[in-house]
Each structure stands twice: as structure tokens, then as C-alpha cells.
Amino acid sequence: LSGTPVLFADLRHYHENLKIYDLVNSGQHAPWFSKRSKSFRTNWKEVTLYPAESFYFRGGGASVHFYAAPAKEVTYARLTRKLGQFRMHMFTGSWVDYSFKKNEELGAMTNYTWPHVWAKFDISPETLAANFSSNHIHAVIGNYIPELKASCEALGIEPIVLS
């Protein structure tokens, strides 16, 4: 729908004092999210490759590490099933960025070697906990709620808009 990469991440940690979620994933984030440039060189300048953590990757490899560029508008969604029926929860939010020192401090609280997105949700933590039944989430830059709703309706999937 967007023509850009889609984020896949773990809802790893909520920093209550900052009202942000740390979205990370061992399967990585596209380096495009580091700067969202059309130039791969610009994006990769922000990326550091670290040896993969053996707990997650016994065969080795590398993890891309960076802090995602801020975004004023983001759509979050996840397809799940309830009683055998597909449904898609969706809501909006944004991404924030901090100083390098603050990013490093926050990144060290979870999986430092993985990429991090500092995410704000336009819903409360209570609404998320009561309605969102997954530890994984997808995100795309921009507001795609209308397009996701239309896609869900065309496919017979229940759209659940939380924001």
C-alpha cells in the first residue's frame, strides 16, 4: 500500500517515564528506517553490524544496529485470529528520536545490538493491553488506516481501529 518497507518488530519494552515503546526484532529492521533515504548509502551510514547473539542465532551471522529516524505519522497494525476468524488491529502514532547518548542509554536496556524504534502510540497502554493480542507489530510511515480498512473489508477480515 505504501510502496516503502514495512517494519516488523517485537513490542519489547515500554518506557513509562517517556511514554514510548522500544520496538526491536532479532530478525532485524530494514536499514531504510535509519534515515528513510532513497540512497542506500545514506541509510547504511547509520548502521553498525554486530555479531548475532548466540541465544537467538546459534549459526552466527550479524545484527544490524541503528536508531530509526523520527516520523510524525505512523500506522501500526497486526493480523491475528480469534475463534478461527481473521481480524486486524490498527492504530496510529509516531516515532521519536533522542540524542545519541540517550539513544545509547535506552538501547542498552534491551537488546543493544538490534535496531531500535522509539514509538509513541495514539492509544493508551491500557487500550493496547486490553485489545492487542500479539507481541509482534507491523508499522508503516504515514496514515494508512483507510486503506487497511478497505483491504480488510474486501478480504473478509474484521478491521479493529483502536485510534
PDB file of C-alpha atoms in Angstrom:
ATOM      1  CA  LEU A   1       0.000   0.000   0.000  1.00  0.00           C
ATOM      2  CA  SER A   2       2.773   2.445   0.876  1.00  0.00           C
ATOM      3  CA  GLY A   3       5.480   1.475  -1.602  1.00  0.00           C
ATOM      4  CA  THR A   4       8.024   1.604   1.233  1.00  0.00           C
ATOM      5  CA  PRO A   5       9.445  -1.013   3.602  1.00  0.00           C
ATOM      6  CA  VAL A   6       7.200  -2.277   6.384  1.00  0.00           C
ATOM      7  CA  LEU A   7       8.535  -2.581   9.907  1.00  0.00           C
ATOM      8  CA  PHE A   8       8.164  -5.901  11.727  1.00  0.00           C
ATOM      9  CA  ALA A   9       9.061  -5.691  15.398  1.00  0.00           C
ATOM     10  CA  ASP A  10       8.662  -7.013  18.914  1.00  0.00           C
ATOM     11  CA  LEU A  11       6.818  -4.909  21.458  1.00  0.00           C
ATOM     12  CA  ARG A  12       9.873  -5.295  23.660  1.00  0.00           C
ATOM     13  CA  HIS A  13       9.659  -2.638  26.347  1.00  0.00           C
ATOM     14  CA  TYR A  14       7.543   0.320  27.452  1.00  0.00           C
ATOM     15  CA  HIS A  15       9.386   3.284  28.972  1.00  0.00           C
ATOM     16  CA  GLU A  16       6.605   4.708  31.121  1.00  0.00           C
ATOM     17  CA  ASN A  17       8.580   7.840  32.017  1.00  0.00           C
ATOM     18  CA  LEU A  18       8.959   8.724  28.314  1.00  0.00           C
ATOM     19  CA  LYS A  19       5.648   7.217  27.131  1.00  0.00           C
ATOM     20  CA  ILE A  20       7.470   5.308  24.376  1.00  0.00           C
ATOM     21  CA  TYR A  21       7.728   1.704  23.283  1.00  0.00           C
ATOM     22  CA  ASP A  22      11.042   0.187  22.232  1.00  0.00           C
ATOM     23  CA  LEU A  23      10.321  -1.750  19.041  1.00  0.00           C
ATOM     24  CA  VAL A  24      13.145  -4.183  18.253  1.00  0.00           C
ATOM     25  CA  ASN A  25      13.463  -7.526  16.474  1.00  0.00           C
ATOM     26  CA  SER A  26      16.082 -10.225  16.172  1.00  0.00           C
ATOM     27  CA  GLY A  27      15.004 -10.692  12.558  1.00  0.00           C
ATOM     28  CA  GLN A  28      16.059  -7.083  12.010  1.00  0.00           C
ATOM     29  CA  HIS A  29      14.538  -3.910  10.599  1.00  0.00           C
ATOM     30  CA  ALA A  30      15.199  -2.700   7.079  1.00  0.00           C
ATOM     31  CA  PRO A  31      18.161  -0.259   7.156  1.00  0.00           C
ATOM     32  CA  TRP A  32      15.908   2.133   5.208  1.00  0.00           C
ATOM     33  CA  PHE A  33      14.301   3.073   8.530  1.00  0.00           C
ATOM     34  CA  SER A  34      17.579   4.585   9.787  1.00  0.00           C
ATOM     35  CA  LYS A  35      17.167   7.683   7.588  1.00  0.00           C
ATOM     36  CA  ARG A  36      14.390   6.712   5.126  1.00  0.00           C
ATOM     37  CA  SER A  37      16.510   7.930   2.232  1.00  0.00           C
ATOM     38  CA  LYS A  38      16.245   6.699  -1.355  1.00  0.00           C
ATOM     39  CA  SER A  39      20.039   6.354  -1.192  1.00  0.00           C
ATOM     40  CA  PHE A  40      21.058   3.075   0.409  1.00  0.00           C
ATOM     41  CA  ARG A  41      24.445   4.644   1.180  1.00  0.00           C
ATOM     42  CA  THR A  42      22.798   7.326   3.321  1.00  0.00           C
ATOM     43  CA  ASN A  43      20.790   4.711   5.225  1.00  0.00           C
ATOM     44  CA  TRP A  44      23.709   2.321   5.730  1.00  0.00           C
ATOM     45  CA  LYS A  45      25.933   5.112   7.136  1.00  0.00           C
ATOM     46  CA  GLU A  46      23.795   4.865  10.285  1.00  0.00           C
ATOM     47  CA  VAL A  47      24.067   1.071  10.565  1.00  0.00           C
ATOM     48  CA  THR A  48      26.583  -0.901  12.607  1.00  0.00           C
ATOM     49  CA  LEU A  49      26.844  -4.668  12.136  1.00  0.00           C
ATOM     50  CA  TYR A  50      27.315  -6.648  15.347  1.00  0.00           C
ATOM     51  CA  PRO A  51      27.872 -10.386  15.719  1.00  0.00           C
ATOM     52  CA  ALA A  52      24.490 -12.040  16.219  1.00  0.00           C
ATOM     53  CA  GLU A  53      23.677 -13.082  19.773  1.00  0.00           C
ATOM     54  CA  SER A  54      24.164 -16.851  20.033  1.00  0.00           C
ATOM     55  CA  PHE A  55      20.994 -17.240  22.099  1.00  0.00           C
ATOM     56  CA  TYR A  56      18.950 -16.183  19.063  1.00  0.00           C
ATOM     57  CA  PHE A  57      21.290 -17.195  16.224  1.00  0.00           C
ATOM     58  CA  ARG A  58      23.271 -20.328  17.020  1.00  0.00           C
ATOM     59  CA  GLY A  59      24.534 -20.409  13.442  1.00  0.00           C
ATOM     60  CA  GLY A  60      26.077 -16.944  13.711  1.00  0.00           C
ATOM     61  CA  GLY A  61      25.526 -14.013  11.413  1.00  0.00           C
ATOM     62  CA  ALA A  62      25.164 -10.324  12.082  1.00  0.00           C
ATOM     63  CA  SER A  63      22.623  -7.962  13.577  1.00  0.00           C
ATOM     64  CA  VAL A  64      22.016  -4.522  12.122  1.00  0.00           C
ATOM     65  CA  HIS A  65      22.073  -1.836  14.787  1.00  0.00           C
ATOM     66  CA  PHE A  66      20.671   1.671  14.367  1.00  0.00           C
ATOM     67  CA  TYR A  67      18.111   4.069  15.793  1.00  0.00           C
ATOM     68  CA  ALA A  68      15.194   4.776  13.458  1.00  0.00           C
ATOM     69  CA  ALA A  69      14.611   8.261  12.138  1.00  0.00           C
ATOM     70  CA  PRO A  70      11.668  10.120  13.693  1.00  0.00           C
ATOM     71  CA  ALA A  71       8.314  10.109  11.903  1.00  0.00           C
ATOM     72  CA  LYS A  72       5.350  12.392  12.540  1.00  0.00           C
ATOM     73  CA  GLU A  73       2.749   9.844  11.454  1.00  0.00           C
ATOM     74  CA  VAL A  74       2.922   6.057  11.537  1.00  0.00           C
ATOM     75  CA  THR A  75       0.301   3.343  11.104  1.00  0.00           C
ATOM     76  CA  TYR A  76       0.630   0.257  13.309  1.00  0.00           C
ATOM     77  CA  ALA A  77      -1.226  -2.978  12.582  1.00  0.00           C
ATOM     78  CA  ARG A  78      -1.243  -6.701  13.239  1.00  0.00           C
ATOM     79  CA  LEU A  79      -3.272  -9.521  11.726  1.00  0.00           C
ATOM     80  CA  THR A  80      -4.470 -12.061  14.310  1.00  0.00           C
ATOM     81  CA  ARG A  81      -7.175 -14.688  14.662  1.00  0.00           C
ATOM     82  CA  LYS A  82      -9.941 -15.079  17.199  1.00  0.00           C
ATOM     83  CA  LEU A  83     -12.132 -18.168  17.184  1.00  0.00           C
ATOM     84  CA  GLY A  84     -10.728 -19.030  13.751  1.00  0.00           C
ATOM     85  CA  GLN A  85     -11.615 -15.663  12.206  1.00  0.00           C
ATOM     86  CA  PHE A  86      -9.011 -13.195  10.984  1.00  0.00           C
ATOM     87  CA  ARG A  87      -9.032  -9.669  12.348  1.00  0.00           C
ATOM     88  CA  MET A  88      -6.648  -6.741  12.053  1.00  0.00           C
ATOM     89  CA  HIS A  89      -5.992  -4.299  14.857  1.00  0.00           C
ATOM     90  CA  MET A  90      -4.728  -0.935  13.676  1.00  0.00           C
ATOM     91  CA  PHE A  91      -3.904   2.440  15.164  1.00  0.00           C
ATOM     92  CA  THR A  92      -1.710   5.459  14.552  1.00  0.00           C
ATOM     93  CA  GLY A  93       1.234   7.009  16.327  1.00  0.00           C
ATOM     94  CA  SER A  94       4.671   8.440  15.691  1.00  0.00           C
ATOM     95  CA  TRP A  95       8.391   7.795  16.147  1.00  0.00           C
ATOM     96  CA  VAL A  96      10.705   9.982  18.177  1.00  0.00           C
ATOM     97  CA  ASP A  97      14.461  10.326  18.364  1.00  0.00           C
ATOM     98  CA  TYR A  98      16.740  11.454  21.145  1.00  0.00           C
ATOM     99  CA  SER A  99      20.359  12.490  21.438  1.00  0.00           C
ATOM    100  CA  PHE A 100      22.925   9.825  20.624  1.00  0.00           C
ATOM    101  CA  LYS A 101      23.720   9.494  24.329  1.00  0.00           C
ATOM    102  CA  LYS A 102      20.048   8.995  25.260  1.00  0.00           C
ATOM    103  CA  ASN A 103      19.530   6.534  22.385  1.00  0.00           C
ATOM    104  CA  GLU A 104      22.512   4.518  23.597  1.00  0.00           C
ATOM    105  CA  GLU A 105      21.229   4.542  27.176  1.00  0.00           C
ATOM    106  CA  LEU A 106      17.774   3.340  26.117  1.00  0.00           C
ATOM    107  CA  GLY A 107      19.144   0.806  23.643  1.00  0.00           C
ATOM    108  CA  ALA A 108      21.299  -0.805  26.327  1.00  0.00           C
ATOM    109  CA  MET A 109      18.177  -1.560  28.387  1.00  0.00           C
ATOM    110  CA  THR A 110      17.005  -4.279  25.976  1.00  0.00           C
ATOM    111  CA  ASN A 111      18.947  -5.822  23.086  1.00  0.00           C
ATOM    112  CA  TYR A 112      21.612  -3.259  22.292  1.00  0.00           C
ATOM    113  CA  THR A 113      22.868  -4.913  19.099  1.00  0.00           C
ATOM    114  CA  TRP A 114      19.456  -4.838  17.439  1.00  0.00           C
ATOM    115  CA  PRO A 115      17.810  -1.869  15.689  1.00  0.00           C
ATOM    116  CA  HIS A 116      15.532   0.317  17.798  1.00  0.00           C
ATOM    117  CA  VAL A 117      12.419   2.362  17.063  1.00  0.00           C
ATOM    118  CA  TRP A 118      11.220   4.722  19.808  1.00  0.00           C
ATOM    119  CA  ALA A 119       7.485   4.531  19.190  1.00  0.00           C
ATOM    120  CA  LYS A 120       4.585   6.560  20.515  1.00  0.00           C
ATOM    121  CA  PHE A 121       1.084   5.147  20.152  1.00  0.00           C
ATOM    122  CA  ASP A 122      -2.083   7.222  19.825  1.00  0.00           C
ATOM    123  CA  ILE A 123      -3.729   4.789  22.253  1.00  0.00           C
ATOM    124  CA  SER A 124      -3.160   4.225  25.947  1.00  0.00           C
ATOM    125  CA  PRO A 125      -1.155   1.277  27.283  1.00  0.00           C
ATOM    126  CA  GLU A 126      -4.411   0.055  28.838  1.00  0.00           C
ATOM    127  CA  THR A 127      -6.198   0.070  25.465  1.00  0.00           C
ATOM    128  CA  LEU A 128      -3.277  -1.765  23.896  1.00  0.00           C
ATOM    129  CA  ALA A 129      -3.202  -4.405  26.649  1.00  0.00           C
ATOM    130  CA  ALA A 130      -6.975  -4.938  26.517  1.00  0.00           C
ATOM    131  CA  ASN A 131      -7.183  -5.272  22.729  1.00  0.00           C
ATOM    132  CA  PHE A 132      -3.863  -6.203  21.128  1.00  0.00           C
ATOM    133  CA  SER A 133      -3.171  -9.921  21.363  1.00  0.00           C
ATOM    134  CA  SER A 134       0.343 -10.161  19.928  1.00  0.00           C
ATOM    135  CA  ASN A 135       3.884  -9.389  20.969  1.00  0.00           C
ATOM    136  CA  HIS A 136       4.691  -8.549  17.334  1.00  0.00           C
ATOM    137  CA  ILE A 137       3.619  -5.476  15.416  1.00  0.00           C
ATOM    138  CA  HIS A 138       3.942  -4.037  11.909  1.00  0.00           C
ATOM    139  CA  ALA A 139       4.326  -0.361  11.073  1.00  0.00           C
ATOM    140  CA  VAL A 140       4.466   1.825   8.004  1.00  0.00           C
ATOM    141  CA  ILE A 141       5.236   5.522   7.680  1.00  0.00           C
ATOM    142  CA  GLY A 142       2.079   7.583   7.095  1.00  0.00           C
ATOM    143  CA  ASN A 143      -1.601   7.094   7.860  1.00  0.00           C
ATOM    144  CA  TYR A 144      -2.914   4.030   6.040  1.00  0.00           C
ATOM    145  CA  ILE A 145      -5.934   3.304   8.252  1.00  0.00           C
ATOM    146  CA  PRO A 146      -8.477   3.937   5.428  1.00  0.00           C
ATOM    147  CA  GLU A 147      -6.563   1.685   3.023  1.00  0.00           C
ATOM    148  CA  LEU A 148      -6.155  -1.063   5.627  1.00  0.00           C
ATOM    149  CA  LYS A 149      -9.864  -0.921   6.496  1.00  0.00           C
ATOM    150  CA  ALA A 150     -10.824  -1.179   2.818  1.00  0.00           C
ATOM    151  CA  SER A 151      -8.413  -4.081   2.286  1.00  0.00           C
ATOM    152  CA  CYS A 152      -9.774  -5.900   5.330  1.00  0.00           C
ATOM    153  CA  GLU A 153     -13.366  -5.423   4.218  1.00  0.00           C
ATOM    154  CA  ALA A 154     -12.567  -6.690   0.707  1.00  0.00           C
ATOM    155  CA  LEU A 155     -10.871  -9.789   2.173  1.00  0.00           C
ATOM    156  CA  GLY A 156     -13.467 -10.584   4.822  1.00  0.00           C
ATOM    157  CA  ILE A 157     -11.175  -9.617   7.698  1.00  0.00           C
ATOM    158  CA  GLU A 158     -12.604  -7.759  10.677  1.00  0.00           C
ATOM    159  CA  PRO A 159     -10.910  -4.327  10.921  1.00  0.00           C
ATOM    160  CA  ILE A 160     -10.489  -3.105  14.505  1.00  0.00           C
ATOM    161  CA  VAL A 161      -9.419   0.545  14.632  1.00  0.00           C
ATOM    162  CA  LEU A 162      -8.107   1.429  18.082  1.00  0.00           C
ATOM    163  CA  SER A 163      -7.229   5.108  17.480  1.00  0.00           C
TER     164      SER A 163
END
